[in-house]
């Protein structure tokens, strides 16, 4: 990296191109792998319509252009259409992530009218519901109905399925189901271990053998359906030796606003210690993005420790995920332990090994002469 | 799919949006969770693809506005690329 780029922190960063509004933490579902914080604030603290609209206007004025609307389940808010309409008027490209619960035709027609650009239907149910899904019972019917509506209103049908140990063996069935539903894109995203998912990691992390089988099924299916159904498969980073370039570097393009107005450089960053994240109720988006200590903290490279500090790859991956570094090593400035150059990499490989040991327990273990039944996990 | 000719009327593809971004000082093309920043010639072509004008109209308009002859091949090459990427489509 050149000397010029190294001075980057003192220069004004670019605008927050990508704005994510987590409109609510309320959700009719209860996913074991939800990345929402485990101590989520009460509904009463949610921003009201006027406050969300002000956030949109201020961020747009700075140059924000992509808008994500998520939650929780954003359809729980009855001002969703008003928020979309204002975002559209301001020139945002609007993306809605929904479980589909509550997406009636009336609602979808209103959202389309308001200028909603894109919908992602996520499949994020807990285990009994996953069984529903696989056995074509009511969840499947709900999703199919919503999928048909999405197509009727001329949106591409994008299905997102979160994978973990309990469903990763069913990738083939999941894809077949997606095809029957008429999906055009399927994203199979492996669970990321923050929030609830972190607490349940021991039950959710798949084994390497499961992962390889899933990838094989996915490839077979992909060859079968060709471009009719495009499949994206996101490998869980625990199985890699280099971290993901998280958020393209904190504070560079991404700005998330939590339901209570707290501004975050990543939706999981609330857990990072020692930073006090500003609230849109008390500060403008401009001062939050450019001037707040929390947003400036992980910009540039000053904060980095070895091995990242002198690593030639630091401008590619920015040392990985701060939250993961913190959760696993206790220090958010360490290298993401997914990296095999990290002195803490063994924490990741050990978790994977433990997962492999636990995953073989899917079948009860039988020892000669002595029966040991392992919990179903 | 209809093949590209001087009589086709291309329009910005479904799911894409073309707009001027003053923060980027450029036209951009927006699509789900992404953005391409367009150079001035790409923008000059795409902003003329309104589904009503033919390719021939677009070429002659560009030649007139920029006072250059013989833009046809370059415009066609760009349109082909844009169609391939889904930035443009033909409206029935
Ligand atoms: S040492 Fe740090 S910068 Fe280098 S590859 Fe690993 S995480 Fe990335
Ligand atoms: S800091 Fe970590 S949790 Fe947050 S977006 Fe980055 S990778 Fe994800």
XYZ file of C-alpha atoms and ligand atoms in Angstrom:
485
model
C 0.000 0.000 0.000
C 1.305 3.459 -0.844
C 2.130 6.167 1.651
C -0.734 8.189 0.289
C -3.308 5.515 1.017
C -1.874 5.003 4.472
C -2.836 8.514 5.409
C -6.417 7.661 4.552
C -7.772 8.017 8.112
C -7.003 11.711 8.212
C -8.753 12.254 4.892
C -12.503 12.481 4.613
C -13.892 8.997 3.949
C -16.393 8.410 1.152
C -20.124 8.568 1.796
C -22.158 5.773 3.438
C -23.300 4.342 0.102
C -25.177 1.488 1.678
C -27.727 2.287 4.372
C -29.413 -0.493 6.298
C -32.442 0.272 8.425
C -33.255 -2.431 10.903
C -36.763 -1.166 11.370
C -37.684 -3.409 14.259
C -36.395 -6.367 16.219
C -39.932 -7.682 16.468
C -40.447 -10.818 14.459
C -43.145 -13.485 14.404
C -40.425 -16.146 14.107
C -37.843 -17.359 16.604
C -34.732 -18.393 14.754
C -32.005 -20.114 16.682
C -29.461 -18.583 14.330
C -30.751 -15.027 14.347
C -27.876 -12.531 14.386
C -29.939 -9.925 16.219
C -28.563 -8.973 19.619
C -29.652 -11.246 22.439
C -30.545 -8.370 24.736
C -32.695 -6.505 22.221
C -34.317 -3.304 23.328
C -38.013 -3.051 23.872
C -40.464 -2.034 21.139
C -41.165 1.223 22.933
C -37.705 2.477 22.016
C -38.202 2.012 18.249
C -37.803 5.112 16.094
C -41.080 6.551 14.857
C -41.979 7.250 11.236
C -40.799 10.843 11.290
C -37.429 9.838 12.712
C -36.884 7.163 10.049
C -37.789 9.634 7.301
C -35.292 12.123 8.664
C -32.588 9.442 8.662
C -33.395 8.717 5.011
C -33.183 12.368 3.997
C -29.931 13.022 5.829
C -28.218 9.884 4.556
C -29.361 10.492 1.006
C -28.007 14.029 1.137
C -24.590 12.572 2.004
C -24.736 10.247 -1.012
C -26.299 7.045 0.352
C -27.940 5.236 -2.529
C -28.656 1.611 -1.635
C -31.233 1.099 1.066
C -31.793 -2.163 2.894
C -34.931 -2.582 4.966
C -34.740 -5.459 7.394
C -35.361 -6.412 10.984
C -36.764 -8.426 12.686
C -39.661 -8.599 10.299
C -40.062 -5.166 8.676
C -43.684 -5.928 7.752
C -44.492 -5.722 11.443
C -44.234 -1.943 11.040
C -47.341 -0.444 9.542
C -45.416 2.561 8.207
C -43.245 0.386 5.930
C -44.989 1.650 2.790
C -44.529 5.276 3.833
C -40.837 4.650 4.451
C -40.413 2.974 1.046
C -42.286 5.793 -0.687
C -40.060 8.482 0.806
C -36.914 6.453 0.068
C -37.981 6.031 -3.534
C -38.795 9.701 -3.911
C -35.333 10.556 -2.590
C -33.670 8.297 -5.174
C -32.716 5.268 -3.080
C -32.695 1.801 -4.582
C -34.878 -0.024 -2.080
C -34.306 -3.644 -0.987
C -36.677 -5.410 1.392
C -35.692 -8.532 3.336
C -38.717 -10.348 4.669
C -39.792 -13.728 5.986
C -42.971 -13.255 3.973
C -45.124 -13.448 7.093
C -47.632 -10.628 6.678
C -46.991 -10.007 2.983
C -50.538 -9.939 1.647
C -51.379 -8.967 -1.917
C -52.771 -5.667 -0.708
C -49.547 -4.855 1.052
C -47.353 -5.893 -1.828
C -49.387 -3.840 -4.309
C -48.958 -0.794 -2.059
C -45.209 -1.397 -1.718
C -44.838 -1.758 -5.479
C -46.752 1.481 -5.959
C -44.531 3.168 -3.414
C -41.535 2.210 -5.571
C -40.058 -0.842 -3.841
C -37.290 -2.133 -6.130
C -36.344 -5.533 -4.784
C -37.488 -8.247 -2.409
C -35.539 -11.029 -0.778
C -37.629 -13.745 0.781
C -35.673 -15.284 3.559
C -36.223 -18.662 4.930
C -35.123 -18.364 8.526
C -37.280 -20.613 10.561
C -36.423 -22.714 13.530
C -36.136 -26.457 13.404
C -39.780 -27.515 13.563
C -40.535 -25.029 10.823
C -37.636 -26.361 8.798
C -39.265 -29.748 9.040
C -42.445 -28.109 7.853
C -40.561 -26.701 4.956
C -39.027 -30.017 4.032
C -42.296 -31.849 4.384
C -44.298 -29.258 2.420
C -46.624 -28.247 5.191
C -47.850 -24.799 6.066
C -44.575 -22.870 5.953
C -44.004 -24.093 2.445
C -47.503 -23.063 1.507
C -47.050 -19.603 2.958
C -43.724 -19.116 1.172
C -45.145 -20.443 -2.099
C -48.050 -18.054 -1.894
C -45.730 -15.160 -1.221
C -43.377 -16.335 -3.975
C -46.255 -16.355 -6.458
C -47.221 -12.835 -5.393
C -43.658 -11.627 -5.781
C -43.602 -12.947 -9.328
C -47.046 -11.579 -10.092
C -45.747 -8.118 -9.238
C -42.785 -8.651 -11.571
C -40.030 -8.885 -9.009
C -37.276 -11.446 -9.416
C -37.924 -14.220 -6.925
C -34.934 -14.339 -4.595
C -34.912 -16.886 -1.811
C -32.406 -16.806 1.003
C -31.907 -19.859 3.178
C -29.688 -19.834 6.239
C -27.785 -23.096 6.573
C -26.594 -24.785 9.741
C -25.901 -28.255 11.024
C -29.567 -29.170 11.347
C -30.541 -28.405 7.774
C -27.333 -28.486 5.744
C -27.838 -32.173 4.933
C -31.055 -31.233 3.148
C -29.554 -28.871 0.597
C -30.886 -30.973 -2.247
C -34.437 -30.954 -0.878
C -34.212 -27.240 -0.148
C -33.137 -26.519 -3.713
C -35.844 -28.767 -5.155
C -38.377 -26.902 -3.036
C -37.013 -23.542 -4.227
C -37.379 -24.712 -7.797
C -40.976 -25.809 -7.223
C -41.634 -22.411 -5.714
C -40.414 -20.764 -8.899
C -37.382 -19.052 -7.369
C -34.934 -17.484 -9.807
C -32.119 -16.977 -7.300
C -31.312 -18.920 -4.177
C -28.732 -17.836 -1.692
C -27.583 -20.587 0.634
C -25.860 -18.601 3.314
C -24.165 -20.409 6.124
C -24.909 -19.069 9.558
C -22.649 -16.335 10.845
C -21.914 -16.716 14.499
C -23.052 -13.567 16.296
C -26.029 -12.848 18.524
C -28.273 -15.862 19.093
C -26.234 -17.913 16.660
C -23.124 -17.390 18.808
C -24.931 -18.759 21.851
C -26.068 -21.770 19.825
C -22.817 -22.250 17.953
C -22.107 -25.681 19.391
C -25.441 -26.908 18.036
C -25.297 -25.100 14.707
C -21.809 -25.356 13.279
C -21.783 -28.087 10.639
C -18.919 -30.534 10.235
C -16.527 -30.279 7.327
C -17.920 -33.532 5.921
C -21.440 -32.069 5.979
C -20.203 -28.955 4.256
C -18.475 -30.919 1.501
C -21.577 -33.043 0.923
C -23.718 -29.925 0.745
C -21.405 -28.353 -1.807
C -21.533 -31.507 -3.910
C -25.342 -31.587 -3.853
C -25.426 -27.928 -4.708
C -23.152 -28.457 -7.724
C -25.195 -31.429 -8.962
C -28.344 -29.382 -8.726
C -26.758 -26.396 -10.381
C -25.690 -28.524 -13.347
C -29.248 -29.834 -13.604
C -31.129 -26.539 -13.584
C -28.609 -24.355 -15.405
C -29.436 -20.664 -15.512
C -33.136 -21.223 -14.674
C -32.221 -21.099 -11.003
C -29.046 -19.286 -9.997
C -27.518 -20.590 -6.783
C -25.133 -18.715 -4.525
C -23.422 -20.689 -1.837
C -21.744 -18.798 0.979
C -19.208 -20.959 2.816
C -19.058 -20.468 6.582
C -15.843 -18.608 7.246
C -14.889 -20.982 10.084
C -13.774 -23.387 7.344
C -11.513 -20.896 5.613
C -7.962 -19.755 6.248
C -8.513 -16.104 5.316
C -11.228 -13.887 6.746
C -13.871 -12.064 4.761
C -13.226 -8.381 4.067
C -15.906 -7.508 6.540
C -18.125 -4.633 5.385
C -15.252 -3.680 3.090
C -13.696 -2.172 6.182
C -15.763 -0.681 8.985
C -16.903 2.881 8.330
C -16.108 2.807 4.614
C -19.432 2.225 2.852
C -21.901 0.674 5.262
C -24.128 2.345 7.836
C -26.719 0.419 9.825
C -29.346 1.995 12.037
C -30.781 -0.241 14.745
C -34.479 -0.053 15.699
C -33.721 2.252 18.630
C -31.723 4.663 16.478
C -28.225 3.482 17.361
C -25.915 3.918 14.364
C -23.518 1.050 13.691
C -20.734 0.413 11.157
C -21.970 -3.191 10.953
C -25.247 -4.652 12.196
C -23.395 -6.821 14.741
C -20.992 -4.123 15.966
C -23.059 -3.178 18.994
C -21.223 -5.869 20.940
C -17.806 -4.233 20.425
C -16.557 -2.964 23.781
C -15.192 0.491 24.485
C -17.082 2.222 21.696
C -20.098 4.343 22.346
C -22.253 4.237 19.277
C -24.089 7.454 18.499
C -27.863 7.617 18.233
C -29.690 9.347 15.380
C -31.949 10.888 18.015
C -29.010 12.913 19.282
C -26.805 13.527 16.263
C -27.081 14.099 12.531
C -26.100 11.332 10.118
C -23.342 13.606 8.840
C -21.691 14.054 12.212
C -22.190 10.369 13.059
C -20.534 9.216 9.841
C -17.693 11.702 9.626
C -16.992 12.872 13.155
C -18.026 10.277 15.730
C -15.256 8.432 17.536
C -17.064 5.123 17.080
C -17.117 5.393 13.280
C -13.557 6.672 13.042
C -12.123 4.046 15.355
C -11.711 1.213 12.838
C -11.053 3.365 9.798
C -7.601 3.129 8.278
C -4.993 0.857 9.851
C -3.886 2.620 13.022
C -5.918 0.270 15.209
C -4.386 -2.902 13.800
C -2.135 -5.238 15.762
C 0.312 -7.809 14.506
C 0.110 -9.924 12.398
C -2.276 -7.658 10.447
C -0.295 -4.458 10.916
C 2.586 -5.641 8.737
C 0.638 -8.103 6.602
C 0.619 -7.489 2.835
C -3.008 -8.639 2.688
C -4.368 -6.034 5.097
C -5.728 -3.783 2.369
C -7.692 -6.711 0.937
C -9.394 -8.086 4.053
C -8.873 -5.273 6.622
C -7.964 -7.936 9.168
C -11.408 -9.567 8.880
C -14.343 -9.204 11.223
C -13.952 -7.120 14.392
C -16.874 -8.842 16.059
C -15.432 -12.270 15.433
C -12.032 -11.149 16.708
C -13.689 -9.878 19.860
C -15.960 -12.877 20.451
C -13.204 -15.421 20.034
C -10.087 -13.665 21.316
C -11.519 -11.043 23.658
C -9.825 -8.193 21.770
C -11.564 -6.595 18.809
C -8.250 -5.261 17.424
C -6.775 -8.723 16.953
C -6.708 -10.451 13.590
C -9.921 -12.313 12.855
C -8.995 -15.811 14.111
C -10.370 -17.326 10.906
C -7.010 -16.227 9.476
C -4.397 -18.964 9.761
C -1.778 -16.296 10.491
C -3.626 -15.401 13.668
C -2.090 -16.839 16.845
C -5.698 -17.614 17.833
C -6.547 -19.623 14.738
C -6.700 -22.792 16.842
C -9.882 -21.442 18.476
C -11.608 -21.727 15.125
C -10.162 -25.097 14.158
C -11.054 -26.456 17.588
C -14.671 -25.306 17.222
C -14.799 -27.055 13.859
C -13.355 -30.256 15.333
C -15.839 -30.180 18.182
C -18.634 -29.665 15.679
C -17.454 -32.707 13.735
C -17.495 -34.801 16.894
C -20.965 -33.576 17.851
C -22.327 -33.919 14.314
C -21.635 -37.643 14.197
C -24.142 -37.794 17.045
C -26.971 -37.225 14.559
C -27.317 -40.991 14.749
C -27.304 -42.480 18.225
C -23.860 -43.848 19.029
C -23.843 -47.541 19.704
C -21.053 -49.192 21.614
C -20.893 -52.887 21.870
C -22.544 -54.044 25.026
C -23.297 -50.557 26.173
C -25.697 -48.144 24.520
C -25.019 -44.453 24.620
C -27.667 -42.247 23.163
C -26.501 -38.820 22.157
C -28.910 -35.929 22.313
C -30.339 -34.998 18.946
C -28.512 -31.674 19.194
C -34.665 -12.973 -27.382
C -34.830 -10.390 -30.167
C -31.391 -9.687 -31.608
C -29.933 -6.232 -31.689
C -30.485 -4.217 -34.861
C -30.733 -0.564 -35.836
C -34.508 -0.891 -35.507
C -34.543 -2.235 -31.927
C -35.752 -0.057 -29.062
C -33.698 -0.873 -25.957
C -34.782 0.192 -22.473
C -33.142 -0.036 -19.049
C -33.607 -3.598 -17.776
C -36.100 -4.694 -15.160
C -34.618 -4.319 -11.708
C -32.076 -1.721 -12.837
C -32.318 1.993 -12.328
C -30.345 4.709 -14.034
C -29.916 8.044 -12.322
C -27.628 11.003 -11.836
C -25.732 10.903 -8.535
C -24.268 14.225 -7.547
C -22.212 12.601 -4.757
C -20.497 10.508 -7.456
C -20.534 13.307 -10.012
C -21.685 10.667 -12.483
C -24.634 8.698 -13.759
C -24.969 5.375 -11.988
C -26.842 2.190 -12.638
C -28.412 0.710 -9.550
C -29.401 -2.912 -9.085
C -30.087 -5.148 -6.068
C -27.459 -4.309 -3.456
C -25.081 -2.830 -6.018
C -24.136 0.111 -8.202
C -22.055 0.735 -11.312
C -20.648 4.167 -11.899
C -20.908 5.013 -15.595
C -18.376 6.898 -17.650
C -19.774 9.829 -19.656
C -20.092 7.956 -22.958
C -21.841 4.965 -21.373
C -24.191 7.410 -19.639
C -24.857 9.299 -22.887
C -25.939 6.051 -24.542
C -27.932 4.557 -21.663
C -29.891 7.728 -20.895
C -31.157 7.605 -24.484
C -32.436 4.031 -24.142
C -36.030 4.836 -23.232
C -37.748 1.966 -25.029
C -39.158 4.374 -27.628
C -36.106 5.448 -29.607
C -34.556 3.027 -32.083
C -30.849 2.262 -32.077
C -30.592 4.238 -35.319
C -32.191 7.281 -33.614
C -29.816 6.961 -30.688
C -26.752 6.813 -32.925
C -27.744 9.789 -35.032
C -28.681 11.817 -31.975
C -25.274 11.127 -30.385
C -23.465 12.006 -33.617
C -25.372 15.277 -33.800
C -24.908 16.270 -30.139
C -21.195 15.435 -30.041
C -20.547 16.484 -33.681
C -18.760 13.211 -34.488
C -19.403 10.935 -37.458
C -19.267 7.142 -37.481
C -20.188 6.330 -33.868
C -22.369 3.399 -34.987
C -19.950 0.543 -34.354
C -18.937 1.774 -30.893
C -22.521 2.325 -29.825
C -23.553 -1.111 -31.057
C -20.646 -2.746 -29.242
C -21.621 -1.053 -25.997
C -25.299 -1.916 -26.432
C -24.408 -5.579 -26.945
C -22.418 -5.605 -23.733
C -25.192 -3.812 -21.839
C -27.789 -6.301 -23.111
C -25.607 -9.190 -22.049
C -25.330 -7.799 -18.546
C -29.057 -7.200 -18.294
C -28.599 -3.422 -18.042
C -30.811 -3.159 -21.108
C -33.696 -5.180 -22.472
C -36.240 -4.918 -25.250
C -39.750 -3.969 -24.219
C -42.649 -5.515 -26.079
S -2.927 -11.404 9.164
Fe -4.612 -9.961 9.247
S -4.446 -8.752 7.371
Fe -3.174 -10.582 7.136
S -4.476 -12.042 6.037
Fe -4.658 -12.406 8.250
S -6.411 -11.202 8.910
Fe -5.774 -10.450 6.917
S -17.876 -6.732 11.878
Fe -18.184 -8.859 11.705
S -20.276 -9.159 12.171
Fe -19.984 -7.147 11.585
S -20.390 -7.221 9.394
Fe -18.281 -7.420 9.796
S -18.098 -9.543 9.548
Fe -20.099 -9.135 9.982
